[in-house]
Tab-separated table of C-alpha atoms in Angstrom:
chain	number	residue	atom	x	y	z
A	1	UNK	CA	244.486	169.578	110.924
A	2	UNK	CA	246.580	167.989	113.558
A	3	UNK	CA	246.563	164.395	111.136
A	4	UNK	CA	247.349	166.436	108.634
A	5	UNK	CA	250.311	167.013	109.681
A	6	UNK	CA	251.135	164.114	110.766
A	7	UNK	CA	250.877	162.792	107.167
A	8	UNK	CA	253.247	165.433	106.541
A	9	UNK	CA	255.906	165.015	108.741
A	10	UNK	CA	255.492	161.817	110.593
A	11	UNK	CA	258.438	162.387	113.178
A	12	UNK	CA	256.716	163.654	116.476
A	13	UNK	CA	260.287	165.134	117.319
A	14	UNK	CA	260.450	167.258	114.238
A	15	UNK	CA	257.203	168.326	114.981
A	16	UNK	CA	257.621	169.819	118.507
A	17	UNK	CA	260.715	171.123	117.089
A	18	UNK	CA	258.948	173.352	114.408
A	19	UNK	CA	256.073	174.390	116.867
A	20	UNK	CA	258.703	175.139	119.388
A	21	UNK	CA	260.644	177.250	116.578
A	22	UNK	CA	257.258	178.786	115.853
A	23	UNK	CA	256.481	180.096	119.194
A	24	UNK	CA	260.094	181.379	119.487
A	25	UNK	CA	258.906	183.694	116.316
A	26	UNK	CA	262.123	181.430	114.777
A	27	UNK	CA	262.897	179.584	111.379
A	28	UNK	CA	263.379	176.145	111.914
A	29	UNK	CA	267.080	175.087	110.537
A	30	UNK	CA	266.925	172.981	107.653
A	31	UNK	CA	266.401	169.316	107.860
A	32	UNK	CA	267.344	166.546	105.266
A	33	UNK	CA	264.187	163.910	104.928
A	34	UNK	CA	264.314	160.843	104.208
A	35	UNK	CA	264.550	160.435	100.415
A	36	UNK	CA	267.547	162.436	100.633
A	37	UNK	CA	268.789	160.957	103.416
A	38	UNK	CA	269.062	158.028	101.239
A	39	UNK	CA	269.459	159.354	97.807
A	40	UNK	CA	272.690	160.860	99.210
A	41	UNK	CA	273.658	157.705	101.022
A	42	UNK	CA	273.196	155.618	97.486
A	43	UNK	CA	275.511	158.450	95.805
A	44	UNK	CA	278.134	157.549	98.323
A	45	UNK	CA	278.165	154.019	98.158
A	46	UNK	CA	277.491	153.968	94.074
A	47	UNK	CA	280.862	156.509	93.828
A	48	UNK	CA	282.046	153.772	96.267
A	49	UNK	CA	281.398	150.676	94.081
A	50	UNK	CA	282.806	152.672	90.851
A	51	UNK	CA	280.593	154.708	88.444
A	52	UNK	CA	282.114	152.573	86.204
A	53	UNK	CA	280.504	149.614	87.184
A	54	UNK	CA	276.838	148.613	86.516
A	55	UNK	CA	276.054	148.297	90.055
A	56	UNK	CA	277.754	151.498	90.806
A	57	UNK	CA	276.163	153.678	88.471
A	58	UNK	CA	272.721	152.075	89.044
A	59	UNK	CA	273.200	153.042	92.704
A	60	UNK	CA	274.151	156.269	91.820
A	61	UNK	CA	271.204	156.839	89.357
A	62	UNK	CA	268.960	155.326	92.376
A	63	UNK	CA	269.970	157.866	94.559
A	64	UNK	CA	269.632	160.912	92.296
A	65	UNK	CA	266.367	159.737	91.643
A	66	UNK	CA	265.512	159.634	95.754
A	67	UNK	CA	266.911	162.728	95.856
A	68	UNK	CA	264.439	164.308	93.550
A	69	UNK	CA	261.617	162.208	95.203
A	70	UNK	CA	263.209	164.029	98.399
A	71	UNK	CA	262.680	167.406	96.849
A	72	UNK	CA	259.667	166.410	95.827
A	73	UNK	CA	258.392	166.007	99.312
A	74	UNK	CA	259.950	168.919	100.103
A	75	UNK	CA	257.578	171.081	97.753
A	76	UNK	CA	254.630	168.610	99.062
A	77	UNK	CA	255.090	169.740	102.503
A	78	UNK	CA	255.749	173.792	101.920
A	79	UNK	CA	252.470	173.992	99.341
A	80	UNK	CA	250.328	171.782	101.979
A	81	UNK	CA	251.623	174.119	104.346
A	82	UNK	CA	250.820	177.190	102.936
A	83	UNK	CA	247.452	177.095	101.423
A	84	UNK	CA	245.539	174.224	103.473
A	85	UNK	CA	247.433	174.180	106.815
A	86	UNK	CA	247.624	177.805	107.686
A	87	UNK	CA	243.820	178.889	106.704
A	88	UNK	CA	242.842	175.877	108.968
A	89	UNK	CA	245.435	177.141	111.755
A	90	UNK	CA	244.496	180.577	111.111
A	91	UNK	CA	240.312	180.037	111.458
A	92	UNK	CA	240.780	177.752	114.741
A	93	UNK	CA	243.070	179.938	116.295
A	94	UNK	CA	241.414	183.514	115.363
A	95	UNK	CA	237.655	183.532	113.818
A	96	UNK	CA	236.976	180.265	115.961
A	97	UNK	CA	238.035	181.683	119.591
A	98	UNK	CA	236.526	184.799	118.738
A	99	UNK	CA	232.972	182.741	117.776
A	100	UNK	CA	233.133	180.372	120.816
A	101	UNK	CA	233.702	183.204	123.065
A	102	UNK	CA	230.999	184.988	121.856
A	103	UNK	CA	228.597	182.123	122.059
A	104	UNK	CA	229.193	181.476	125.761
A	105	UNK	CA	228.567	185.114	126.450
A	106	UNK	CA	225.191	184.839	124.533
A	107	UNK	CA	224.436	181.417	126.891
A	108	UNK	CA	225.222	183.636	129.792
A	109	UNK	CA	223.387	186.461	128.327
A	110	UNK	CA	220.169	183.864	128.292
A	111	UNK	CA	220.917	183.320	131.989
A	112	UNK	CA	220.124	186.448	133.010
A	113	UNK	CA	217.339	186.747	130.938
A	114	UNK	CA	215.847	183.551	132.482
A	115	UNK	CA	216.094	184.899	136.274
A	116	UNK	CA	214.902	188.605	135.353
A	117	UNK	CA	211.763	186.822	134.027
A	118	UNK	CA	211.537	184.261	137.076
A	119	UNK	CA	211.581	187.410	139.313
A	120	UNK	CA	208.825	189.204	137.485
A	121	UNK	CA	206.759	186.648	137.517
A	122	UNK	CA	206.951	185.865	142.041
A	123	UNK	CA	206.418	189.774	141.974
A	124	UNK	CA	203.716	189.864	139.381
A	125	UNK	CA	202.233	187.002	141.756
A	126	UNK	CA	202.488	188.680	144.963
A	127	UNK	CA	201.097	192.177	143.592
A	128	UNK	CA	198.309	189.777	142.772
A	129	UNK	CA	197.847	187.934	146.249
A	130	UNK	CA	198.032	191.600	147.665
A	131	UNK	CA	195.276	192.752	145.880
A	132	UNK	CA	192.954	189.854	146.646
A	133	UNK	CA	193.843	190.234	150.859
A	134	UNK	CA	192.985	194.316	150.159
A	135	UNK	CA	189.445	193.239	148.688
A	136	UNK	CA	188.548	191.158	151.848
A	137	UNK	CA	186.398	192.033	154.255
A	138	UNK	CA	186.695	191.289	158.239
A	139	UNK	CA	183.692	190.969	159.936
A	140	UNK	CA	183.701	190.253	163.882
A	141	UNK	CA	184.967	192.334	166.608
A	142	UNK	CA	186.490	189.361	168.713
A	143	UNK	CA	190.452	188.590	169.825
A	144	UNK	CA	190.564	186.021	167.189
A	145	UNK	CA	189.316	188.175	164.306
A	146	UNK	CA	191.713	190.973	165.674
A	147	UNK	CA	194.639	188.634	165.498
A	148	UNK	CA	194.016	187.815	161.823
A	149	UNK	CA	193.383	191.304	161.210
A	150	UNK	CA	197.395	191.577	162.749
A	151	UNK	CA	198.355	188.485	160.449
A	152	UNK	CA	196.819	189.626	157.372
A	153	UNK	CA	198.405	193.408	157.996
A	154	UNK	CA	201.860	191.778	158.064
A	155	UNK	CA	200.912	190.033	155.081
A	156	UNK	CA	199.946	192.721	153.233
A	157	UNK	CA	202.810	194.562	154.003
A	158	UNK	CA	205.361	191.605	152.936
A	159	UNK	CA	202.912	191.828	149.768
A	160	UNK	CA	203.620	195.397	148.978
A	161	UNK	CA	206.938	195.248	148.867
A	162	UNK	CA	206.687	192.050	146.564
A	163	UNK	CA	204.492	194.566	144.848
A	164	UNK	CA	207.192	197.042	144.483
A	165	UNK	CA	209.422	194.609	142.846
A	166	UNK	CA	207.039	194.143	139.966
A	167	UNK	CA	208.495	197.760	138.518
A	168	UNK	CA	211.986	196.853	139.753
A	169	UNK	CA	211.977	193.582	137.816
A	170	UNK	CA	210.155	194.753	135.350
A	171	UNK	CA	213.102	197.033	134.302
A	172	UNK	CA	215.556	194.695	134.956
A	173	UNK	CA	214.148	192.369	132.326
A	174	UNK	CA	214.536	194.891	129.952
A	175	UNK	CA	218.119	195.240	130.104
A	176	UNK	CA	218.847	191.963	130.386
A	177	UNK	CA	216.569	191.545	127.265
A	178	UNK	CA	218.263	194.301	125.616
A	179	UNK	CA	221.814	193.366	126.290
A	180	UNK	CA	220.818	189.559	125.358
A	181	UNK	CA	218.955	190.933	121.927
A	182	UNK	CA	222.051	192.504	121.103
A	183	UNK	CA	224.506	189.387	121.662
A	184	UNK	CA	222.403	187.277	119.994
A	185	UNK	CA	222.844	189.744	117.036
A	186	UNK	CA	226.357	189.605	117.339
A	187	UNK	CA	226.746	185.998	117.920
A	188	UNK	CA	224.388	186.094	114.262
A	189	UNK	CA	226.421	187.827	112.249
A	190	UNK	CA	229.318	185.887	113.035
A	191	UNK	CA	227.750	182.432	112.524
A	192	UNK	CA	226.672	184.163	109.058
A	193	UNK	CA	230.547	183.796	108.311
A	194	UNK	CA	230.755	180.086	108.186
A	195	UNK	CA	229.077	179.215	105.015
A	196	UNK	CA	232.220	181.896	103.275
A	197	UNK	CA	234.295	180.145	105.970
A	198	UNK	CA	233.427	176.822	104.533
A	199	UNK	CA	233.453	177.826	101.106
A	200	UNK	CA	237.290	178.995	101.766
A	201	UNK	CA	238.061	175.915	103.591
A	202	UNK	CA	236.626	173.999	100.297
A	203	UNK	CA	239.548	175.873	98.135
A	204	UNK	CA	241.932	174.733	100.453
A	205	UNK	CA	241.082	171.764	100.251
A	206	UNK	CA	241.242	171.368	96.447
A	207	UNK	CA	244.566	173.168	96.881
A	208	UNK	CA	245.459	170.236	99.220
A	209	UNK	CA	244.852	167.620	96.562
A	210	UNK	CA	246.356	169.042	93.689
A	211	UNK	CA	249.585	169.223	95.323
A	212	UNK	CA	249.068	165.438	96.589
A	213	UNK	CA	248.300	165.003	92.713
A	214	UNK	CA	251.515	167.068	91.924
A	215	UNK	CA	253.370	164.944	94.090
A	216	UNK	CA	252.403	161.265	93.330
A	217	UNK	CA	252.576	162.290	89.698
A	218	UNK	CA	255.984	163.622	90.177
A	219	UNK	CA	257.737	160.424	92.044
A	220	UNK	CA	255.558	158.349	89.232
A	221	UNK	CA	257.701	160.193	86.852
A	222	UNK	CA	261.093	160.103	88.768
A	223	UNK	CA	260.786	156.465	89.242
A	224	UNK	CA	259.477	155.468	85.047
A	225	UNK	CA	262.674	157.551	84.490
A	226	UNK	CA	264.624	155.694	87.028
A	227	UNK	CA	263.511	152.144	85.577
A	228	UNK	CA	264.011	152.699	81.995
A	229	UNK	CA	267.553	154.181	82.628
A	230	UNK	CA	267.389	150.639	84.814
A	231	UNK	CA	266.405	148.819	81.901
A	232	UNK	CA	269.867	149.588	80.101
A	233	UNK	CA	272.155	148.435	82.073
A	234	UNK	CA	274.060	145.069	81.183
A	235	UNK	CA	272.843	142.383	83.615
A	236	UNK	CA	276.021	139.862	82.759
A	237	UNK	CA	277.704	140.492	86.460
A	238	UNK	CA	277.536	138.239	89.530
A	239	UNK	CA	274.273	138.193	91.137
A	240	UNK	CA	276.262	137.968	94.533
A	241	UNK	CA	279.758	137.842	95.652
A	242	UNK	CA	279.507	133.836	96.342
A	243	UNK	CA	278.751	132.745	92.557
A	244	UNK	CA	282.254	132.133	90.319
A	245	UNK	CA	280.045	131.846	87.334
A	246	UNK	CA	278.656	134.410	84.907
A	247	UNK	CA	274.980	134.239	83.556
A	248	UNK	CA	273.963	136.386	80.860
A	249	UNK	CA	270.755	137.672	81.285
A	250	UNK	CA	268.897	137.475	78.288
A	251	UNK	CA	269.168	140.304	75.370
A	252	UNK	CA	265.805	142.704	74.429
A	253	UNK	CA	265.840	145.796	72.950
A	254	UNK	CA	266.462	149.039	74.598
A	255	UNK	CA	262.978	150.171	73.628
A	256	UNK	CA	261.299	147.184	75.052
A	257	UNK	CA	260.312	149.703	78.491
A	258	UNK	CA	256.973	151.567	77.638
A	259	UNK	CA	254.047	153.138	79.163
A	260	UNK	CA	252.217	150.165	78.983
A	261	UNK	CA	254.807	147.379	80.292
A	262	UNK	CA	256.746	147.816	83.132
A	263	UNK	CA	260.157	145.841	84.027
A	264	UNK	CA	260.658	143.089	85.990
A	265	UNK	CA	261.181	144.097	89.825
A	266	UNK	CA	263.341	140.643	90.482
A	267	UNK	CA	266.268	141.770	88.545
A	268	UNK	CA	267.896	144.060	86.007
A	269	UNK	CA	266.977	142.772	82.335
A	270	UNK	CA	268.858	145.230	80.210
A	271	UNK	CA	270.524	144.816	76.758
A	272	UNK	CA	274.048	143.406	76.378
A	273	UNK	CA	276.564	144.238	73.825
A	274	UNK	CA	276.685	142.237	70.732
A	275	UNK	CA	280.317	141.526	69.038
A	276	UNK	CA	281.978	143.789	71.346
A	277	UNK	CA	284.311	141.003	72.222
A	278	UNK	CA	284.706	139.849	68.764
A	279	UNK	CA	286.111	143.832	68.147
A	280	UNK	CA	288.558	143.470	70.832
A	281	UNK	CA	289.963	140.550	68.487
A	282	UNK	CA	290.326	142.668	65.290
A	283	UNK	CA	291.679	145.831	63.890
A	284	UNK	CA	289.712	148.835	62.622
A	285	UNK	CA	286.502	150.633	63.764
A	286	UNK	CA	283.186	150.398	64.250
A	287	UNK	CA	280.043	152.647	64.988
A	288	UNK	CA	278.287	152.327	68.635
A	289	UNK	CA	275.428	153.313	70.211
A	290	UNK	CA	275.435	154.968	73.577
A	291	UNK	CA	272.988	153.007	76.033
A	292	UNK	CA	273.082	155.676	78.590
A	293	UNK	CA	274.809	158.880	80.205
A	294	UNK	CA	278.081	158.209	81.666
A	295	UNK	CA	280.742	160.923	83.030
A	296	UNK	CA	284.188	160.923	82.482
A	297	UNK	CA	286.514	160.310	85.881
A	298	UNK	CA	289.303	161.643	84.288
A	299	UNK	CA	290.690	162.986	81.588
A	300	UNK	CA	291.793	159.736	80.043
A	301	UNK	CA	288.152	159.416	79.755
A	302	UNK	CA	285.666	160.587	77.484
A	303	UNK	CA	281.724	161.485	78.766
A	304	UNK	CA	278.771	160.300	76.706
A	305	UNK	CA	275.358	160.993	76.205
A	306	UNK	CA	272.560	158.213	75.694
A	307	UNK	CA	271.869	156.984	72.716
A	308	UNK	CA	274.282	159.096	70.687
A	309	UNK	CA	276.561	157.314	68.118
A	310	UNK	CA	280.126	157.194	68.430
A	311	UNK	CA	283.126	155.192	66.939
A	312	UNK	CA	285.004	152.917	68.947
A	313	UNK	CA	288.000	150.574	68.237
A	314	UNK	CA	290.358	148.570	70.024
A	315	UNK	CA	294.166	149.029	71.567
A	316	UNK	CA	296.351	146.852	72.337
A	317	UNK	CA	297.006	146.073	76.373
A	318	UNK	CA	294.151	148.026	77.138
A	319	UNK	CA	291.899	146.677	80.241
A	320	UNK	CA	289.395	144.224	78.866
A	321	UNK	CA	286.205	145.849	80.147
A	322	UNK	CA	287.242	149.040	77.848
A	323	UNK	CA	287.261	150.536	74.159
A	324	UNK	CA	288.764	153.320	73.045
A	325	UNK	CA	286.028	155.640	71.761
A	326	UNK	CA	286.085	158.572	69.576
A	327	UNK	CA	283.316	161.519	68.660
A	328	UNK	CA	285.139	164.480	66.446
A	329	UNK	CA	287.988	165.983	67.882
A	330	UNK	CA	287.397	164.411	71.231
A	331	UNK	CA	288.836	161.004	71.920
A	332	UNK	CA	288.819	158.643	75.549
A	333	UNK	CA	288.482	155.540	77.036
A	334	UNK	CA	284.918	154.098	77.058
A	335	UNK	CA	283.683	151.475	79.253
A	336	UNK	CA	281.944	148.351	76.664
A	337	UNK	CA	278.839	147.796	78.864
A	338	UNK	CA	278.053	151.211	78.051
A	339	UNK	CA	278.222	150.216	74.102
A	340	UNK	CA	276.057	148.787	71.936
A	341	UNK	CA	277.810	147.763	68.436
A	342	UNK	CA	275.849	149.003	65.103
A	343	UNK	CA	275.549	147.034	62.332
């Protein structure tokens, strides 16, 4: 139970913190974890950067993504909690006292029965000594047959009493057989439980996994999301701040990330614009495909939608890295590594 949690919540601080909060009869305040920790830090440095920007909105994507994986945990943590943590908790602290205290009164039960039965039997075997001096016969009239005779009086008499412990101890044993009969029943009926104990536990268990299943599946999810949205991006920007020159990465299709293939972990290999340039040179309009969801900043902008088609043309002295794009009535500035030209 105990490395359960631990798996759960693998700061020792936190978890002093909730047990403390716990004995107080308190709710623990609210704690960011670590995927949101740094979902929320990736936000700030992506809004940082420019959502504009490649790098900026991939940061920003990143962190929404940690941020799910965050809540994610969350959820993990609470269901975990709920329905394997607190049966465990519940059968250690309650049905398990309750057996263990009930077994060491049985064991002390047997005790008693042991010595009631030890004292039987010296009485049982003095009544028995007694009777054999009783059946002897003293012949002789001298001093030293007369002395025996006193010996073997005080003998008898230390006998007798022995002798009258037989009924004493007799029922003694008894009650201390009685009282151990019915601890031992007790002590039964609670052992019984165990095997519906177990069973329960088993439950809990399956519980356990299925949310580890829920969970695993989930970030699996998140992060397949996370790389094909990835996988669109434009990769023609410096690869650091020291490089003057501009590699293209090289073009595939926006489709190329499926179930079975997974992208390349070096880099970002993402489809670039084609003739997007060569539109910035000439008049008139052309149809473009969205490559993925961007958000206005302002309301010179306009907001699109992945892979919706929109029309986009050129004006003059506008920033190089935009197009002016248009979808019905609405009309905004669009940034071109957002764009894919149709044919």
């Amino acid at each position: 139970m105990k490395q359960t949690e631990v798996l759960l919540q693998p700061n020792p601080n936190a978890r002093i913190e909730e047990f403390v909060y716990e004995k107080l009869d308190r709710k623990a305040p609210s704690r960011v974890n670590n995927p949101e920790l740094l979902g929320q830090y990736m936000i700030d440095a992506g809004t940082e950067f420019g959502p504009g920007t490649a790098y900026g909105n991939a940061l920003i994507k990143c962190g929404e993504t940690q941020k799910r994986i965050g809540t994610a945990d969350r959820e993990l943590i609470q269901t975990s909690a709920l329905n394997f943590l607190t049966p465990l908790r519940n059968f250690i602290e309650g049905d398990y006292k309750t057996i263990a205290k009930e077994r060491k009164l049985l064991q002390n039960k047997r005790l008693d029965l042991d010595a009631a039965k030890t004292r039987l039997k010296k009485a049982k075997a003095a009544e028995t000594r007694n009777s054999q001096l009783n059946s002897a016969r003293l012949e002789g009239d001298n001093i030293m047959v007369n002395f025996s005779y006193m010996l073997n009086f005080l003998h008898v008499k230390w006998l007798k009493i022995w002798a009258e412990e037989v009924t004493k101890s007799e029922q003694e044993l008894r009650i201390t057989q009685s009282e151990f009969d019915r601890q031992a029943e007790i002590t039964r009926l609670l052992l019984e439980g165990i095997s519906s104990t177990h069973a329960h536990h088993l439950r809990c268990l399956n519980d356990f996994v299925e949310a580890q299943m829920t969970y695993y599946a989930q970030c699996y999810q998140y992060m397949l999301d996370l790389q094909k949205q990835l996988g669109s991006f434009p990769s023609n920007y410096l690869c650091n701040n020291n490089q003057t020159a501009v590699t293209p990465a090289p073009s595939v299709l926006p489709n190329a990330i499926g179930s079975s293939s997974m992208a390349p972990t070096s880099g970002l290999v993402i489809t670039s614009p084609s003739n997007l340039n060569d539109l910035k040179e000439c008049s008139g309009s052309r149809k473009a495909r969205v490559l993925y969801d961007y958000d206005a900043a302002n309301s010179t902008e306009l907001s699109l939608l992945a892979d919706e088609v929109i029309t986009v043309f050129s004006v003059v002295g506008m920033d190089s890295d935009w197009l002016m794009g248009e979808r019905g009535n609405q009309k905004g500035k669009v940034p071109i590594t957002y764009l894919e030209l149709l044919n």
